Amino acid sequence: MNRRVAVASTDGFESQARGLARRLSLEMTAPDDPRPDFLLRFIDDRLQLQQTGSGAPGPVWVDFVAGKAAYRRQQGEGRRTPLARAVGFKPGFPPHVIDATAGLGQDALVLATLGCTVTLVEQSPVVHALLEDGLRRAAESPETRAIVSRMSLVLADSADYLRALPRHDRPDAIYLDPMYPHKGRQALSKKGMQALQRLLGQDLQGESLLRVAQRRAGKRIAVKRPVRAEYLGGVKPDFQVQAAKTRFDIYLPSS
């Protein structure tokens, strides 16, 4: 899916905008230009992705400090939650996790809050730029500085990245949250995921990524799925961890 993305000029952030446009090989344009499908724009030192056109939802950005991220940190999404159990977290053993479908990084943040070392792999340069900006701002906040120090970001195709891992660098767990084509009102429930679906299209590589992950994980692969969704690629997991609206299908590494 080819979506046209441009960088909008913004008073006070011209140099950042031009630098981003050069780095991503994107056109610079005016903030009211209706031609691109999406605009990247700096607002109050925050990089935002804004869909254009009539009825477009509000902007999307990565925020590891405030809002939902703060709530998830402060309300104790901790050691006994389904996400923690899915990646094999145990007291005294915060696993090294590769989040191979990083998205907007919210699950990776929770894992890093628990003490896990998390490598976020993102192949979209646009989404990578949003994550990079979110990590930069979080590193400047006393509330999240230590947490995001356990998070590293890689721009790469996840399957290629996993294939190239030396044996001694293989993670304890690989986490996959492939984009799922929800229908009806459920598709509109999360603004961030809606924007990513429109920008990136349906995830058609989840099955092949699972196969690669099974050959590269040290202990397990955790695949996040809607509770009634079919198995990824039709592959039955070794076991499951249930949550209220989602489940985690757990696969053990293949030899």
mmCIF file of C-alpha atoms in Angstrom:
data_model
loop_
_atom_site.group_PDB
_atom_site.id
_atom_site.type_symbol
_atom_site.label_atom_id
_atom_site.label_comp_id
_atom_site.label_asym_id
_atom_site.label_seq_id
_atom_site.Cartn_x
_atom_site.Cartn_y
_atom_site.Cartn_z
ATOM 1 C CA MET A 1 0.000 0.000 0.000
ATOM 2 C CA ASN A 2 1.542 3.293 -1.109
ATOM 3 C CA ARG A 3 0.466 6.225 1.016
ATOM 4 C CA ARG A 4 1.908 9.644 0.296
ATOM 5 C CA VAL A 5 3.592 11.134 3.367
ATOM 6 C CA ALA A 6 5.107 14.611 3.573
ATOM 7 C CA VAL A 7 6.727 16.703 6.298
ATOM 8 C CA ALA A 8 4.895 19.924 7.136
ATOM 9 C CA SER A 9 6.831 23.053 7.909
ATOM 10 C CA THR A 10 6.185 24.419 11.400
ATOM 11 C CA ASP A 11 7.132 27.780 12.888
ATOM 12 C CA GLY A 12 9.896 27.301 15.413
ATOM 13 C CA PHE A 13 10.799 23.801 14.210
ATOM 14 C CA GLU A 14 11.940 24.451 10.649
ATOM 15 C CA SER A 15 15.373 22.907 11.091
ATOM 16 C CA GLN A 16 13.959 19.740 12.690
ATOM 17 C CA ALA A 17 11.362 19.423 9.935
ATOM 18 C CA ARG A 18 13.893 19.862 7.146
ATOM 19 C CA GLY A 19 16.269 17.417 8.766
ATOM 20 C CA LEU A 20 13.516 14.826 9.081
ATOM 21 C CA ALA A 21 12.449 15.338 5.458
ATOM 22 C CA ARG A 22 16.027 14.816 4.259
ATOM 23 C CA ARG A 23 16.518 11.742 6.427
ATOM 24 C CA LEU A 24 13.287 10.077 5.273
ATOM 25 C CA SER A 25 13.529 11.383 1.682
ATOM 26 C CA LEU A 26 10.123 13.050 2.024
ATOM 27 C CA GLU A 27 8.754 16.227 0.496
ATOM 28 C CA MET A 28 8.474 19.390 2.585
ATOM 29 C CA THR A 29 5.115 21.074 2.285
ATOM 30 C CA ALA A 30 2.728 23.520 3.930
ATOM 31 C CA PRO A 31 0.708 22.326 6.958
ATOM 32 C CA ASP A 32 -2.565 22.887 5.062
ATOM 33 C CA ASP A 33 -1.516 20.973 1.918
ATOM 34 C CA PRO A 34 -4.350 18.500 1.150
ATOM 35 C CA ARG A 35 -2.395 16.432 -1.373
ATOM 36 C CA PRO A 36 -0.476 14.052 0.929
ATOM 37 C CA ASP A 37 -2.377 11.269 2.664
ATOM 38 C CA PHE A 38 -0.406 11.937 5.863
ATOM 39 C CA LEU A 39 1.633 14.802 7.265
ATOM 40 C CA LEU A 40 4.472 14.538 9.759
ATOM 41 C CA ARG A 41 4.594 17.719 11.802
ATOM 42 C CA PHE A 42 6.377 19.015 14.895
ATOM 43 C CA ILE A 43 3.974 20.533 17.402
ATOM 44 C CA ASP A 44 5.360 21.740 20.745
ATOM 45 C CA ASP A 45 8.574 19.746 20.211
ATOM 46 C CA ARG A 46 6.549 16.593 19.552
ATOM 47 C CA LEU A 47 6.475 14.756 16.228
ATOM 48 C CA GLN A 48 2.923 13.968 15.142
ATOM 49 C CA LEU A 49 1.428 11.983 12.276
ATOM 50 C CA GLN A 50 -1.722 13.590 10.927
ATOM 51 C CA GLN A 51 -4.003 12.025 8.354
ATOM 52 C CA THR A 52 -5.421 14.561 5.921
ATOM 53 C CA GLY A 53 -8.829 14.885 4.346
ATOM 54 C CA SER A 54 -12.367 15.459 5.543
ATOM 55 C CA GLY A 55 -13.289 13.550 8.683
ATOM 56 C CA ALA A 56 -9.708 12.498 9.409
ATOM 57 C CA PRO A 57 -9.054 11.537 13.030
ATOM 58 C CA GLY A 58 -6.783 13.588 15.232
ATOM 59 C CA PRO A 59 -2.994 13.358 15.209
ATOM 60 C CA VAL A 60 -1.039 10.366 16.491
ATOM 61 C CA TRP A 61 2.251 10.479 18.363
ATOM 62 C CA VAL A 62 4.288 8.270 20.671
ATOM 63 C CA ASP A 63 4.008 9.297 24.312
ATOM 64 C CA PHE A 64 5.837 7.219 26.922
ATOM 65 C CA VAL A 65 5.452 9.828 29.671
ATOM 66 C CA ALA A 66 1.851 11.022 30.021
ATOM 67 C CA GLY A 67 -1.668 9.872 29.190
ATOM 68 C CA LYS A 68 -2.307 6.162 28.832
ATOM 69 C CA ALA A 69 1.376 5.338 29.238
ATOM 70 C CA ALA A 70 1.464 7.034 32.648
ATOM 71 C CA TYR A 71 -1.684 5.208 33.710
ATOM 72 C CA ARG A 72 -0.263 1.839 32.700
ATOM 73 C CA ARG A 73 2.945 2.522 34.624
ATOM 74 C CA GLN A 74 1.256 3.889 37.752
ATOM 75 C CA GLN A 75 -1.566 1.358 38.004
ATOM 76 C CA GLY A 76 0.852 -1.497 38.353
ATOM 77 C CA GLU A 77 0.660 -3.399 35.084
ATOM 78 C CA GLY A 78 3.102 -5.671 36.737
ATOM 79 C CA ARG A 79 4.615 -9.057 37.071
ATOM 80 C CA ARG A 80 1.429 -11.113 37.147
ATOM 81 C CA THR A 81 -0.296 -9.526 34.150
ATOM 82 C CA PRO A 82 -0.906 -11.627 31.032
ATOM 83 C CA LEU A 83 1.712 -9.653 29.058
ATOM 84 C CA ALA A 84 4.400 -10.290 31.671
ATOM 85 C CA ARG A 85 3.550 -13.988 31.882
ATOM 86 C CA ALA A 86 3.432 -14.251 28.108
ATOM 87 C CA VAL A 87 7.082 -13.235 27.694
ATOM 88 C CA GLY A 88 8.188 -15.439 30.597
ATOM 89 C CA PHE A 89 8.830 -12.738 33.199
ATOM 90 C CA LYS A 90 9.672 -14.116 36.637
ATOM 91 C CA PRO A 91 10.888 -12.408 39.818
ATOM 92 C CA GLY A 92 14.623 -12.049 39.434
ATOM 93 C CA PHE A 93 14.448 -12.866 35.724
ATOM 94 C CA PRO A 94 13.448 -9.921 33.529
ATOM 95 C CA PRO A 95 13.904 -11.433 30.067
ATOM 96 C CA HIS A 96 15.493 -9.824 27.054
ATOM 97 C CA VAL A 97 12.612 -9.340 24.615
ATOM 98 C CA ILE A 98 12.666 -8.431 20.949
ATOM 99 C CA ASP A 99 9.423 -6.673 20.034
ATOM 100 C CA ALA A 100 9.460 -7.496 16.341
ATOM 101 C CA THR A 101 6.281 -5.551 15.547
ATOM 102 C CA ALA A 102 6.975 -2.421 17.564
ATOM 103 C CA GLY A 103 4.078 -0.233 16.383
ATOM 104 C CA LEU A 104 3.660 2.652 18.832
ATOM 105 C CA GLY A 105 5.660 0.865 21.509
ATOM 106 C CA GLN A 106 3.145 0.714 24.347
ATOM 107 C CA ASP A 107 3.612 -2.964 25.213
ATOM 108 C CA ALA A 108 7.377 -2.543 24.950
ATOM 109 C CA LEU A 109 7.143 0.282 27.495
ATOM 110 C CA VAL A 110 5.284 -1.955 29.957
ATOM 111 C CA LEU A 111 7.917 -4.665 29.597
ATOM 112 C CA ALA A 112 10.721 -2.149 30.124
ATOM 113 C CA THR A 113 8.895 -0.847 33.204
ATOM 114 C CA LEU A 114 9.113 -4.363 34.635
ATOM 115 C CA GLY A 115 12.870 -4.340 34.109
ATOM 116 C CA CYS A 116 13.022 -6.201 30.803
ATOM 117 C CA THR A 117 15.558 -5.206 28.188
ATOM 118 C CA VAL A 118 13.494 -4.576 25.054
ATOM 119 C CA THR A 119 14.661 -4.212 21.466
ATOM 120 C CA LEU A 120 11.999 -2.589 19.310
ATOM 121 C CA VAL A 121 12.258 -3.450 15.623
ATOM 122 C CA GLU A 122 10.261 -1.311 13.199
ATOM 123 C CA GLN A 123 10.541 -1.417 9.423
ATOM 124 C CA SER A 124 8.462 1.673 8.574
ATOM 125 C CA PRO A 125 10.722 4.760 8.543
ATOM 126 C CA VAL A 126 7.701 6.926 9.436
ATOM 127 C CA VAL A 127 6.710 4.853 12.480
ATOM 128 C CA HIS A 128 10.379 4.533 13.437
ATOM 129 C CA ALA A 129 10.633 8.338 13.448
ATOM 130 C CA LEU A 130 7.612 8.575 15.770
ATOM 131 C CA LEU A 131 9.128 5.999 18.134
ATOM 132 C CA GLU A 132 12.510 7.723 18.056
ATOM 133 C CA ASP A 133 10.868 11.015 18.974
ATOM 134 C CA GLY A 134 8.890 9.390 21.805
ATOM 135 C CA LEU A 135 12.021 7.797 23.225
ATOM 136 C CA ARG A 136 13.873 11.115 23.019
ATOM 137 C CA ARG A 137 11.221 12.931 25.029
ATOM 138 C CA ALA A 138 10.926 10.090 27.543
ATOM 139 C CA ALA A 139 14.690 10.132 28.082
ATOM 140 C CA GLU A 140 14.384 13.797 29.059
ATOM 141 C CA SER A 141 11.762 13.080 31.739
ATOM 142 C CA PRO A 142 12.833 12.007 35.260
ATOM 143 C CA GLU A 143 9.754 9.762 35.419
ATOM 144 C CA THR A 144 10.749 7.600 32.458
ATOM 145 C CA ARG A 145 14.483 8.126 31.914
ATOM 146 C CA ALA A 146 15.532 4.888 33.614
ATOM 147 C CA ILE A 147 12.753 2.897 31.950
ATOM 148 C CA VAL A 148 13.543 3.905 28.376
ATOM 149 C CA SER A 149 17.253 3.302 28.987
ATOM 150 C CA ARG A 150 16.261 -0.376 28.758
ATOM 151 C CA MET A 151 14.645 0.183 25.342
ATOM 152 C CA SER A 152 16.601 0.249 22.078
ATOM 153 C CA LEU A 153 15.173 0.973 18.656
ATOM 154 C CA VAL A 154 16.166 -0.596 15.338
ATOM 155 C CA LEU A 155 15.020 0.357 11.840
ATOM 156 C CA ALA A 156 14.913 -2.932 9.950
ATOM 157 C CA ASP A 157 12.767 -5.606 8.425
ATOM 158 C CA SER A 158 12.078 -7.827 11.436
ATOM 159 C CA ALA A 159 12.573 -11.124 9.618
ATOM 160 C CA ASP A 160 15.931 -9.983 8.211
ATOM 161 C CA TYR A 161 16.981 -8.665 11.609
ATOM 162 C CA LEU A 162 16.141 -11.940 13.347
ATOM 163 C CA ARG A 163 17.862 -14.044 10.689
ATOM 164 C CA ALA A 164 21.060 -12.040 11.130
ATOM 165 C CA LEU A 165 21.191 -12.376 14.923
ATOM 166 C CA PRO A 166 24.322 -14.137 16.192
ATOM 167 C CA ARG A 167 23.485 -17.026 18.485
ATOM 168 C CA HIS A 168 24.877 -15.226 21.546
ATOM 169 C CA ASP A 169 22.557 -12.239 20.901
ATOM 170 C CA ARG A 170 19.339 -14.220 20.621
ATOM 171 C CA PRO A 171 16.644 -12.986 23.006
ATOM 172 C CA ASP A 172 14.820 -14.914 25.687
ATOM 173 C CA ALA A 173 11.507 -14.022 24.053
ATOM 174 C CA ILE A 174 10.273 -12.608 20.754
ATOM 175 C CA TYR A 175 7.021 -10.659 20.929
ATOM 176 C CA LEU A 176 4.707 -10.353 17.919
ATOM 177 C CA ASP A 177 1.577 -8.225 17.681
ATOM 178 C CA PRO A 178 0.649 -8.407 13.983
ATOM 179 C CA MET A 179 -1.854 -5.872 12.743
ATOM 180 C CA TYR A 180 -5.252 -7.531 12.694
ATOM 181 C CA PRO A 181 -8.022 -6.445 10.286
ATOM 182 C CA HIS A 182 -10.824 -5.634 12.753
ATOM 183 C CA LYS A 183 -14.277 -4.954 11.389
ATOM 184 C CA GLY A 184 -17.046 -2.496 12.208
ATOM 185 C CA ARG A 185 -16.868 -0.253 15.270
ATOM 186 C CA GLN A 186 -13.948 -2.189 16.726
ATOM 187 C CA ALA A 187 -11.775 -0.904 13.898
ATOM 188 C CA LEU A 188 -12.359 2.660 15.115
ATOM 189 C CA SER A 189 -11.687 1.958 18.781
ATOM 190 C CA LYS A 190 -7.994 2.890 18.822
ATOM 191 C CA LYS A 191 -6.967 6.010 16.950
ATOM 192 C CA GLY A 192 -3.306 5.065 16.848
ATOM 193 C CA MET A 193 -3.876 1.610 15.405
ATOM 194 C CA GLN A 194 -6.393 2.983 12.933
ATOM 195 C CA ALA A 195 -3.788 5.439 11.638
ATOM 196 C CA LEU A 196 -1.151 2.719 11.352
ATOM 197 C CA GLN A 197 -3.536 0.431 9.489
ATOM 198 C CA ARG A 198 -4.268 3.181 6.971
ATOM 199 C CA LEU A 199 -0.611 4.088 6.632
ATOM 200 C CA LEU A 200 0.833 0.580 6.402
ATOM 201 C CA GLY A 201 -2.057 -1.605 5.259
ATOM 202 C CA GLN A 202 -2.808 -5.115 6.425
ATOM 203 C CA ASP A 203 0.060 -7.157 7.870
ATOM 204 C CA LEU A 204 0.726 -9.928 5.369
ATOM 205 C CA GLN A 205 4.026 -11.133 6.822
ATOM 206 C CA GLY A 206 2.971 -12.321 10.265
ATOM 207 C CA GLU A 207 3.015 -16.003 9.389
ATOM 208 C CA SER A 208 6.500 -15.917 7.847
ATOM 209 C CA LEU A 209 7.766 -13.795 10.747
ATOM 210 C CA LEU A 210 6.484 -16.404 13.204
ATOM 211 C CA ARG A 211 8.451 -19.107 11.400
ATOM 212 C CA VAL A 212 11.642 -17.062 11.582
ATOM 213 C CA ALA A 213 11.021 -16.219 15.243
ATOM 214 C CA GLN A 214 10.657 -19.892 16.119
ATOM 215 C CA ARG A 215 14.219 -20.431 14.906
ATOM 216 C CA ARG A 216 15.686 -17.409 16.700
ATOM 217 C CA ALA A 217 14.031 -17.153 20.138
ATOM 218 C CA GLY A 218 15.894 -18.491 23.133
ATOM 219 C CA LYS A 219 12.896 -19.613 25.172
ATOM 220 C CA ARG A 220 9.567 -18.602 23.599
ATOM 221 C CA ILE A 221 7.571 -16.557 21.120
ATOM 222 C CA ALA A 222 4.513 -14.662 22.360
ATOM 223 C CA VAL A 223 1.904 -13.676 19.758
ATOM 224 C CA LYS A 224 -0.812 -11.218 20.793
ATOM 225 C CA ARG A 225 -4.189 -11.919 19.201
ATOM 226 C CA PRO A 226 -7.795 -10.804 19.622
ATOM 227 C CA VAL A 227 -9.482 -13.331 21.871
ATOM 228 C CA ARG A 228 -11.563 -14.914 19.069
ATOM 229 C CA ALA A 229 -9.026 -14.610 16.261
ATOM 230 C CA GLU A 230 -7.664 -17.606 14.428
ATOM 231 C CA TYR A 231 -4.121 -18.761 15.148
ATOM 232 C CA LEU A 232 -1.461 -16.816 13.285
ATOM 233 C CA GLY A 233 -0.890 -18.687 10.034
ATOM 234 C CA GLY A 234 -3.121 -21.455 11.342
ATOM 235 C CA VAL A 235 -0.265 -22.652 13.571
ATOM 236 C CA LYS A 236 -1.523 -24.013 16.895
ATOM 237 C CA PRO A 237 0.473 -22.663 19.862
ATOM 238 C CA ASP A 238 2.089 -24.788 22.528
ATOM 239 C CA PHE A 239 0.002 -23.005 25.162
ATOM 240 C CA GLN A 240 -1.857 -19.745 25.769
ATOM 241 C CA VAL A 241 -2.093 -16.916 28.267
ATOM 242 C CA GLN A 242 -5.584 -15.425 28.424
ATOM 243 C CA ALA A 243 -6.523 -11.790 28.962
ATOM 244 C CA ALA A 244 -9.923 -10.070 28.974
ATOM 245 C CA LYS A 245 -10.097 -8.975 25.329
ATOM 246 C CA THR A 246 -6.932 -10.532 23.957
ATOM 247 C CA ARG A 247 -4.896 -13.686 24.312
ATOM 248 C CA PHE A 248 -1.244 -14.533 23.941
ATOM 249 C CA ASP A 249 -0.397 -17.619 21.910
ATOM 250 C CA ILE A 250 2.910 -19.024 23.132
ATOM 251 C CA TYR A 251 5.190 -21.002 20.833
ATOM 252 C CA LEU A 252 8.350 -22.780 21.882
ATOM 253 C CA PRO A 253 11.435 -22.472 19.666
ATOM 254 C CA SER A 254 12.023 -25.037 16.988
ATOM 255 C CA SER A 255 15.399 -26.736 16.710
#
